[in-house]
Amino acid sequence: AQKITQTQPGMFVQEKEAVTLDCTYDTSDQSYGLFWYKQPSSGEMIFLIYQGSYDEQNATEGRYSLNFQKARKSANLVISASQLGDSAMYFCAMREGEDSGAGSYQLTFGKGTKLSVIP
Amino acid sequence: EPEVTQTPSHQVTQMGQEVILRCVPISNHLYFYWYRQILGQKVEFLVSFYNNEISEKSEIFDDQFSVERPDGSNFTLKIRSTKLEDSAMYFCATTWIDGVYEQYFGPGTRLTVT
């Protein structure tokens, strides 16, 4: 089974509108972390936002917020007021193994969603 | 802001040749990682390195691959005999497990095997 599922291969959004990128995850750990990264066409991986499994509040970073629904195992990224520069691939990722402290904390990535912002 | 650096940015090599990809982690970070992204696909974990030894590796990380930290600053990934299917972007990432959970990625090395 996929540990991270991103069901939207591609999304379009009008400039200045909000957009939600979906991510569901699968883990049996109680303690884990969820991440979103942006990958523009230049190829680098840019960290956007992090949500810990025990965090009760949804994470926010500027125009990015993470809609964390633990019971549904979903961690959707919401981008408000989209800009042309937001056009990129977006990857959801999970880190497990935090419970025992014995994990190496590597990330498991989803297949990504290509977001295109339309002027 | 501290950053992870990687060299070279692009490497072209012939099949069967050895390549070494280099990474300079953020200085106070403890965990180092290599990931691979084949063009158009998702990022895949290769190996993690902690306290001067491999802590975990994926099934991709076979005997052709090795990692080391030769001088306390650089972190290298060596592919002994490259294959066409090794063509990918290779990312180094580092993190410091102390309540700071962001994994910092380097800009990547694009490896092209011909």
Coordinates of C-alpha atoms in Angstrom, one line a residue:
Chain A
A1 CA 0.0 0.0 0.0
Q2 CA 1.1 3.5 -0.7
K3 CA 2.2 5.4 2.4
I4 CA 1.5 8.8 0.8
T5 CA -1.2 9.2 -1.8
Q6 CA -1.7 12.4 -3.8
T7 CA -4.7 11.8 -6.1
Q8 CA -4.4 14.9 -8.2
P9 CA -1.7 14.6 -10.8
G10 CA -2.4 18.1 -12.0
M11 CA -4.4 21.1 -10.8
F12 CA -5.2 24.5 -12.3
V13 CA -6.1 27.6 -10.2
Q14 CA -6.8 31.1 -11.2
E15 CA -4.4 33.7 -9.9
K16 CA -5.5 35.2 -6.5
E17 CA -7.8 32.2 -5.8
A18 CA -7.2 29.6 -3.1
V19 CA -6.4 26.0 -4.0
T20 CA -6.3 22.8 -1.9
L21 CA -3.9 20.0 -2.8
D22 CA -4.9 16.6 -1.4
C23 CA -2.7 14.2 0.6
T24 CA -3.6 11.1 2.5
Y25 CA -1.2 9.0 4.4
D26 CA -1.0 5.5 5.9
T27 CA 1.0 4.7 9.1
S28 CA 0.6 2.7 12.2
D29 CA 2.9 5.0 14.2
Q30 CA 1.4 7.3 16.8
S31 CA 4.1 9.9 16.4
Y32 CA 4.9 11.0 12.9
G33 CA 5.4 14.2 10.9
L34 CA 3.9 15.4 7.6
F35 CA 5.6 17.8 5.2
W36 CA 4.9 19.7 2.1
Y37 CA 7.6 20.6 -0.4
K38 CA 7.5 22.7 -3.5
Q39 CA 9.6 21.8 -6.5
P40 CA 9.7 24.5 -9.2
S41 CA 10.9 23.7 -12.7
S42 CA 14.5 24.5 -11.7
G43 CA 14.4 21.3 -9.6
E44 CA 15.2 22.3 -6.0
M45 CA 13.1 21.1 -3.1
I46 CA 11.7 23.9 -1.1
F47 CA 10.2 23.2 2.3
L48 CA 6.8 24.8 2.8
I49 CA 5.2 23.5 6.0
Y50 CA 5.3 20.8 8.7
Q51 CA 2.6 19.2 10.9
G52 CA 3.4 17.0 13.8
S53 CA 1.0 14.2 14.6
Y54 CA 0.5 15.6 18.1
D55 CA 0.0 19.2 17.0
E56 CA -3.6 20.1 17.8
Q57 CA -3.5 23.3 15.7
N58 CA -3.2 23.2 11.9
A59 CA 0.1 24.5 10.8
T60 CA 0.3 27.8 8.9
E61 CA 3.2 29.5 7.2
G62 CA 2.2 32.7 5.4
R63 CA -0.1 31.8 2.5
Y64 CA 0.3 28.1 3.2
S65 CA -1.8 26.2 5.7
L66 CA -2.1 22.5 6.3
N67 CA -5.6 21.1 6.9
F68 CA -4.8 18.2 9.2
Q69 CA -7.5 15.7 9.8
K70 CA -6.0 12.9 11.8
A71 CA -8.9 10.6 11.9
R72 CA -9.1 10.7 8.1
K73 CA -5.4 10.5 7.8
S74 CA -5.3 13.5 5.5
A75 CA -3.0 16.5 5.4
N76 CA -4.1 18.7 2.6
L77 CA -2.2 21.8 1.7
V78 CA -4.1 25.0 1.2
I79 CA -2.5 27.9 -0.7
S80 CA -4.4 31.1 -0.4
A81 CA -4.2 34.0 -2.9
S82 CA -2.3 32.0 -5.6
Q83 CA 0.5 33.7 -7.4
L84 CA 2.0 32.9 -10.8
G85 CA 5.2 31.9 -8.9
D86 CA 3.3 29.1 -7.2
S87 CA 3.2 27.1 -10.4
A88 CA 5.3 24.0 -9.5
M89 CA 5.2 20.4 -8.4
Y90 CA 4.1 19.9 -4.8
F91 CA 5.0 16.9 -2.8
C92 CA 3.5 15.6 0.4
A93 CA 5.9 13.6 2.6
M94 CA 5.8 11.7 5.8
R95 CA 8.4 10.9 8.4
E96 CA 7.7 7.9 10.7
G97 CA 9.8 6.2 13.4
E98 CA 9.6 9.1 15.9
D99 CA 8.0 6.9 18.6
S100 CA 11.0 4.9 19.7
G101 CA 13.6 7.4 18.6
A102 CA 15.3 4.6 16.7
G103 CA 14.2 5.6 13.3
S104 CA 16.4 7.5 10.9
Y105 CA 13.7 10.0 10.1
Q106 CA 13.8 9.7 6.3
L107 CA 10.9 11.0 4.3
T108 CA 8.5 9.0 2.2
F109 CA 7.1 11.1 -0.6
G110 CA 4.0 11.0 -2.6
K111 CA 3.9 11.2 -6.4
G112 CA 3.2 14.9 -6.4
T113 CA 0.7 17.3 -7.8
K114 CA 1.6 19.7 -10.6
L115 CA -0.1 23.1 -9.9
S116 CA -0.5 25.6 -12.7
V117 CA -1.6 29.1 -11.8
I118 CA -3.5 30.8 -14.6
P119 CA -3.3 34.6 -15.0
Chain B
E1 CA 20.2 31.2 6.5
P2 CA 22.3 28.0 6.5
E3 CA 22.0 25.8 3.5
V4 CA 23.1 22.4 2.1
T5 CA 25.3 22.6 -0.9
Q6 CA 25.9 20.0 -3.6
T7 CA 28.5 19.5 -6.3
P8 CA 28.5 19.2 -9.2
S9 CA 25.1 20.5 -10.3
H10 CA 25.2 18.4 -13.4
Q11 CA 27.3 15.3 -14.1
V12 CA 27.4 13.4 -17.4
T13 CA 29.1 10.0 -17.3
Q14 CA 29.4 6.9 -19.4
M15 CA 27.8 3.7 -18.4
G16 CA 30.1 1.6 -16.2
Q17 CA 32.0 4.6 -14.9
E18 CA 32.3 5.6 -11.2
V19 CA 30.8 8.8 -10.0
I20 CA 31.0 10.6 -6.7
L21 CA 28.4 13.1 -5.7
R22 CA 29.3 15.6 -3.0
C23 CA 27.3 17.3 -0.4
V24 CA 28.2 19.8 2.4
P25 CA 25.6 19.5 5.1
I26 CA 24.6 22.2 7.5
S27 CA 27.3 22.2 10.1
N28 CA 25.4 21.3 13.3
H29 CA 23.1 18.8 11.7
L30 CA 23.3 15.2 12.7
Y31 CA 21.4 13.1 10.2
F32 CA 22.3 13.1 6.5
Y33 CA 20.3 11.6 3.7
W34 CA 20.5 10.8 0.0
Y35 CA 17.4 10.8 -2.1
R36 CA 16.9 10.1 -5.8
Q37 CA 14.3 11.5 -8.2
I38 CA 14.1 9.9 -11.6
L39 CA 12.7 12.5 -14.1
G40 CA 9.0 13.0 -13.7
Q41 CA 8.7 10.6 -10.7
K42 CA 8.6 11.0 -7.0
V43 CA 11.5 11.5 -4.7
E44 CA 12.8 8.2 -3.3
F45 CA 14.9 7.6 -0.2
L46 CA 18.2 5.9 -0.7
V47 CA 20.2 6.0 2.5
S48 CA 20.5 7.7 5.9
F49 CA 23.7 8.3 7.7
Y50 CA 24.2 9.1 11.4
N51 CA 27.2 9.0 13.7
N52 CA 29.5 8.1 10.8
E53 CA 27.6 5.0 9.8
I54 CA 24.6 4.0 7.7
S55 CA 21.5 4.0 9.8
E56 CA 19.0 2.9 7.2
K57 CA 19.0 2.1 3.5
S58 CA 16.4 1.3 0.9
E59 CA 16.3 -1.6 -1.5
I60 CA 17.5 0.8 -4.2
F61 CA 20.8 1.3 -2.3
D62 CA 22.5 -1.9 -3.5
D63 CA 26.2 -2.8 -3.5
Q64 CA 26.8 -0.3 -6.3
F65 CA 26.3 2.5 -3.9
S66 CA 28.3 3.7 -1.0
V67 CA 28.4 6.7 1.3
E68 CA 31.0 8.2 3.5
R69 CA 32.0 11.4 5.3
P70 CA 35.6 11.5 4.5
D71 CA 36.7 14.7 6.2
G72 CA 34.0 15.6 8.7
S73 CA 32.4 18.1 6.5
N74 CA 31.7 16.5 3.0
F75 CA 29.1 13.8 2.7
T76 CA 29.6 11.7 -0.5
L77 CA 27.5 9.3 -2.5
K78 CA 29.5 7.0 -4.8
I79 CA 28.1 4.9 -7.5
R80 CA 30.7 2.3 -8.5
S81 CA 29.6 1.3 -12.0
T82 CA 26.8 3.5 -13.3
K83 CA 23.9 2.1 -15.3
L84 CA 21.5 4.0 -17.6
E85 CA 18.8 3.7 -15.0
D86 CA 20.9 5.6 -12.5
S87 CA 20.2 8.8 -14.4
A88 CA 18.3 10.9 -12.0
M89 CA 18.4 14.0 -9.7
Y90 CA 20.2 13.1 -6.5
F91 CA 19.4 15.2 -3.5
C92 CA 21.3 15.4 -0.3
A93 CA 19.3 16.4 2.8
T94 CA 20.2 17.0 6.4
T95 CA 18.3 17.5 9.7
W96 CA 19.0 18.0 13.3
I97 CA 16.6 16.1 15.5
D98 CA 16.0 18.4 18.4
G99 CA 12.4 19.7 17.9
V100 CA 13.4 21.1 14.5
Y101 CA 11.8 18.8 12.0
E102 CA 12.5 20.5 8.7
Q103 CA 14.7 18.4 6.4
Y104 CA 16.9 20.8 4.5
F105 CA 17.5 19.7 0.9
G106 CA 20.4 20.7 -1.3
P107 CA 19.8 21.9 -4.8
G108 CA 20.5 18.5 -6.2
T109 CA 22.9 16.9 -8.7
R110 CA 21.5 15.9 -12.0
L111 CA 23.3 12.7 -13.1
T112 CA 23.0 11.7 -16.7
V113 CA 24.4 8.3 -17.7
T114 CA 25.0 7.7 -21.4

